[in-house]
C-alpha atoms as a PDB file:
ATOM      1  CA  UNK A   1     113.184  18.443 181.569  1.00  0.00           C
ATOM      2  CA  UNK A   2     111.133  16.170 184.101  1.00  0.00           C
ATOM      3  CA  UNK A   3     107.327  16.886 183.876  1.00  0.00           C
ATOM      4  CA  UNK A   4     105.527  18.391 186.360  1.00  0.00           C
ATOM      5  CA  UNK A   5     102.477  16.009 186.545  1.00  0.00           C
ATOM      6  CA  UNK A   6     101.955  12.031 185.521  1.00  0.00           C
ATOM      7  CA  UNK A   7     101.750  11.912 181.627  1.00  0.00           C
ATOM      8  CA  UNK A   8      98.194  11.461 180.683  1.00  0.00           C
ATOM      9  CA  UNK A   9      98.952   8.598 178.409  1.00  0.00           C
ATOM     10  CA  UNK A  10      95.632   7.148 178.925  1.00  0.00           C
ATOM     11  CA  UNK A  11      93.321  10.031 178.143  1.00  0.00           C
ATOM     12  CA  UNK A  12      95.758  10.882 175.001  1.00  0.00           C
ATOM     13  CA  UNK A  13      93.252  11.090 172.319  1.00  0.00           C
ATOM     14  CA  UNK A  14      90.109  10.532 171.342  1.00  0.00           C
ATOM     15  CA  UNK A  15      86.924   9.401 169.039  1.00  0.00           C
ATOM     16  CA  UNK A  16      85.958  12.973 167.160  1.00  0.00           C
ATOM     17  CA  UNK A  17      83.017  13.827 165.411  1.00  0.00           C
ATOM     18  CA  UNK A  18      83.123  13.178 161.839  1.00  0.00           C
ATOM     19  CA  UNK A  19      82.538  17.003 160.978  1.00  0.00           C
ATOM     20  CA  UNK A  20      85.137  18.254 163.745  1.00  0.00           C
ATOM     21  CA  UNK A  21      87.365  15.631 161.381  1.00  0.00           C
ATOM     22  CA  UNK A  22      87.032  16.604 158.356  1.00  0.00           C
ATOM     23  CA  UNK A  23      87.146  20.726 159.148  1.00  0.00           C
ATOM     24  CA  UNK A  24      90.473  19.565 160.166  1.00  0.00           C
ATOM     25  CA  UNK A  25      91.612  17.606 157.365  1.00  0.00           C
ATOM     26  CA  UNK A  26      90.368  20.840 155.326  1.00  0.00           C
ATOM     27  CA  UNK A  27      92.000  23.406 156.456  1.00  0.00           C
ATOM     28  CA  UNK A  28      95.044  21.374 156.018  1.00  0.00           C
ATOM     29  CA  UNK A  29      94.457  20.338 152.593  1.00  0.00           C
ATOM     30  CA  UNK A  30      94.256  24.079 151.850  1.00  0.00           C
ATOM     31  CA  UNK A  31      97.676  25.019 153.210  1.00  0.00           C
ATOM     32  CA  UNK A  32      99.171  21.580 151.357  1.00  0.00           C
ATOM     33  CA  UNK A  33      97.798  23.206 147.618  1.00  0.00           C
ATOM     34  CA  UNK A  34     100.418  25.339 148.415  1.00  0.00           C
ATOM     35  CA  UNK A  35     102.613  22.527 147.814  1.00  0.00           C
ATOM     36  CA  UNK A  36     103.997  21.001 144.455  1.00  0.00           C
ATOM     37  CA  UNK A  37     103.173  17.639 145.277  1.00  0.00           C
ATOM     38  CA  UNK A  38     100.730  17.420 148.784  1.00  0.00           C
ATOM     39  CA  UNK A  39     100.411  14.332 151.373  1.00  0.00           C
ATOM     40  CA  UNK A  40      97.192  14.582 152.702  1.00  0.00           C
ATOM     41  CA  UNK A  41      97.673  11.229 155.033  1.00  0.00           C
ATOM     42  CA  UNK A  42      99.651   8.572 155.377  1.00  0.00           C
ATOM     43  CA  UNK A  43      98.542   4.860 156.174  1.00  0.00           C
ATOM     44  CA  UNK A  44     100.313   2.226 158.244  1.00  0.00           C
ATOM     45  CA  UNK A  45      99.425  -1.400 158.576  1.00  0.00           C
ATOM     46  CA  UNK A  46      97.574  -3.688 161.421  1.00  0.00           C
ATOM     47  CA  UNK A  47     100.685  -5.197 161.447  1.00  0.00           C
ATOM     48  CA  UNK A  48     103.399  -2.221 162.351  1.00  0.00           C
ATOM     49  CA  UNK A  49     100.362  -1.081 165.308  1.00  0.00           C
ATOM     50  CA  UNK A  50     100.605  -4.786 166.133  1.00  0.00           C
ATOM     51  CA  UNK A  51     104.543  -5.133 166.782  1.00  0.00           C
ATOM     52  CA  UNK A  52     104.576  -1.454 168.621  1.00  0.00           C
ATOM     53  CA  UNK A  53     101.882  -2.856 171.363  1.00  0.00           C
ATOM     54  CA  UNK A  54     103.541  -6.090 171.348  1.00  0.00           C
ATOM     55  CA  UNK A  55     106.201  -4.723 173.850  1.00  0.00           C
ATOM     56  CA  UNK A  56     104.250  -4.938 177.342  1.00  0.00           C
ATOM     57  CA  UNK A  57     105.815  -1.225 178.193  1.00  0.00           C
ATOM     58  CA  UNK A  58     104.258   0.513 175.015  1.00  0.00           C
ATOM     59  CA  UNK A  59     100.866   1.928 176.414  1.00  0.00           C
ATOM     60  CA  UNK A  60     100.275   4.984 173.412  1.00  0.00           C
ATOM     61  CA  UNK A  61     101.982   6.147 170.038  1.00  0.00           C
ATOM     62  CA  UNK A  62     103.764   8.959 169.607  1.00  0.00           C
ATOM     63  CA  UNK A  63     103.476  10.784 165.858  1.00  0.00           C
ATOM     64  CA  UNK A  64     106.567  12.510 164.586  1.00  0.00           C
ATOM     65  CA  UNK A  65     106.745  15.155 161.101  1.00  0.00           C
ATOM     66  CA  UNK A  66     109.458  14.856 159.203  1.00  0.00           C
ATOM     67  CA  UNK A  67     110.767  15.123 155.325  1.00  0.00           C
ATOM     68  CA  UNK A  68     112.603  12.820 153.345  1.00  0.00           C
ATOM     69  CA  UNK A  69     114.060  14.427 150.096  1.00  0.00           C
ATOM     70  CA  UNK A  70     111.684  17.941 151.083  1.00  0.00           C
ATOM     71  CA  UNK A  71     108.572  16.330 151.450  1.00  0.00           C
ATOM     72  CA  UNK A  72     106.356  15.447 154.708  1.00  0.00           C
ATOM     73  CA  UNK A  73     106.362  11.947 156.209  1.00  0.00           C
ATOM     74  CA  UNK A  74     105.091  10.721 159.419  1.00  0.00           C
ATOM     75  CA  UNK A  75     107.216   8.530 161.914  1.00  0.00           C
ATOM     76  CA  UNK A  76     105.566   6.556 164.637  1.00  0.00           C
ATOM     77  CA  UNK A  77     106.965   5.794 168.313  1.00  0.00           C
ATOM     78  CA  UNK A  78     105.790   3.731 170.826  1.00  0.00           C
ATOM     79  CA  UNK A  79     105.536   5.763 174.482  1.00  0.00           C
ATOM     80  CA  UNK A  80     105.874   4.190 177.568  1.00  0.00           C
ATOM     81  CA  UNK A  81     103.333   4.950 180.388  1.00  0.00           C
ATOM     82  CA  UNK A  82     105.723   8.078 181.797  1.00  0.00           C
ATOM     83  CA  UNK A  83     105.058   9.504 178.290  1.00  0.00           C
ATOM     84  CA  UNK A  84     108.411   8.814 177.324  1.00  0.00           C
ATOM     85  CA  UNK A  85     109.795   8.045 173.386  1.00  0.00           C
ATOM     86  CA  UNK A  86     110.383   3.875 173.268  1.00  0.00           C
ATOM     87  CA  UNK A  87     113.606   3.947 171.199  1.00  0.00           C
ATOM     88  CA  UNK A  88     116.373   1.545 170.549  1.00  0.00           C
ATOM     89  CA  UNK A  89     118.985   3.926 171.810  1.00  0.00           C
ATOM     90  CA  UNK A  90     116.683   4.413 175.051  1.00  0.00           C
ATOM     91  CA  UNK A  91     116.725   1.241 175.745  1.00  0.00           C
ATOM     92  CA  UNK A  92     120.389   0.967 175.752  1.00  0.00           C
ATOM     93  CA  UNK A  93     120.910  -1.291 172.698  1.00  0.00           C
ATOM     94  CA  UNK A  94     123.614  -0.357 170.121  1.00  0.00           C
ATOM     95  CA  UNK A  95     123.038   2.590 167.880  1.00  0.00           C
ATOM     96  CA  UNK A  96     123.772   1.532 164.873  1.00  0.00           C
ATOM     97  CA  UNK A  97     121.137  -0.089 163.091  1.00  0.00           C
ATOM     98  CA  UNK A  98     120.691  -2.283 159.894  1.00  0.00           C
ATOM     99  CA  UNK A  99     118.805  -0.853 157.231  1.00  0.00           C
ATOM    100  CA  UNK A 100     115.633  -2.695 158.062  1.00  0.00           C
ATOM    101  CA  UNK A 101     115.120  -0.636 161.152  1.00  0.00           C
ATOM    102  CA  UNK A 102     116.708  -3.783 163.161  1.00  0.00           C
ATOM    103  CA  UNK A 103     113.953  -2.809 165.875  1.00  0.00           C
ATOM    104  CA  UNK A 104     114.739   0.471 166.798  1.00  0.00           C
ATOM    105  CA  UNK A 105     110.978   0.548 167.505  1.00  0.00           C
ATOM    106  CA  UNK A 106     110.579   3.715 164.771  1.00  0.00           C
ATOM    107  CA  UNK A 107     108.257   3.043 162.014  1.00  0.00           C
ATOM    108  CA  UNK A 108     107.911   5.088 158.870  1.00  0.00           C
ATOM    109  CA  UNK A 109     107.193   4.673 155.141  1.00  0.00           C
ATOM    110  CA  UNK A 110     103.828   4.128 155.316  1.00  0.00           C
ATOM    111  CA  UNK A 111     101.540   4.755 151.955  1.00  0.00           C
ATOM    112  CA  UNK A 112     101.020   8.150 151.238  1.00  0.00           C
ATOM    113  CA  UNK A 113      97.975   9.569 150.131  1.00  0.00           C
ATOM    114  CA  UNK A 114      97.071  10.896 147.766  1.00  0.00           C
ATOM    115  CA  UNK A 115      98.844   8.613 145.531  1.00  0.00           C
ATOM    116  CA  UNK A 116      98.695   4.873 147.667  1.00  0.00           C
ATOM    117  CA  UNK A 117      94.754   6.127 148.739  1.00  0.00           C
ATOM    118  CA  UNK A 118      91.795   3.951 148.447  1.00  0.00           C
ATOM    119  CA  UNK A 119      88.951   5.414 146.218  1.00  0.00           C
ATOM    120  CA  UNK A 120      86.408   6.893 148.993  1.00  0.00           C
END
């Protein structure tokens, strides 16, 4: 489906108030005690941000939920400035993949919290 209007990839996001933040991150921790074993976050290095902008065409990140054996995980994917997914198979490379990720430009497995969380 083609959008309507110019992605606004440059006015995706922004700075919040630290209150505004954290009533967020509450309500959600209150539907995640729900769960056997919660993720409240998940962290992901300087270095995977660093690759995703290193291609000239990535101008935001997109956030995917998934699971992996029934519980949440986040997946990261650069956009281009159309607001469109920058994927291996989207740019017309071979589908299959090593096990690495063999730069199908889709990062996951970053630390969870709470169990990989700092102490504040």
């Amino acid at each position: 489906m083609a959008m309507s209007k110019p992605f606004p990839y440059k006015k995706a996001g922004r700075e919040m108030r630290f209150d505004e933040a954290r009533t967020w991150v509450d309500s959600y921790r209150k539907t995640c005690e729900k769960q056997v074993k919660p993720i409240f976050a998940e962290g992901f290095s300087k270095e995977v941000l660093m690759k995703m902008f290193a291609d000239d065409a990535c101008t935001g990140i997109r956030i995917y939920h998934g699971q992996q054996n029934g519980e949440p995980r986040l997946l990261l994917v650069g956009m281009d400035k159309e607001g469109n997914d920058m994927h291996r198979s989207q740019r017309g490379l071979k589908d299959d993949m090593p096990d690495d990720g063999g730069g199908s430009g889709i990062y996951g497995d970053g630390a969870r919290c709470p169990e990989e969380c700092g102490s504040r």
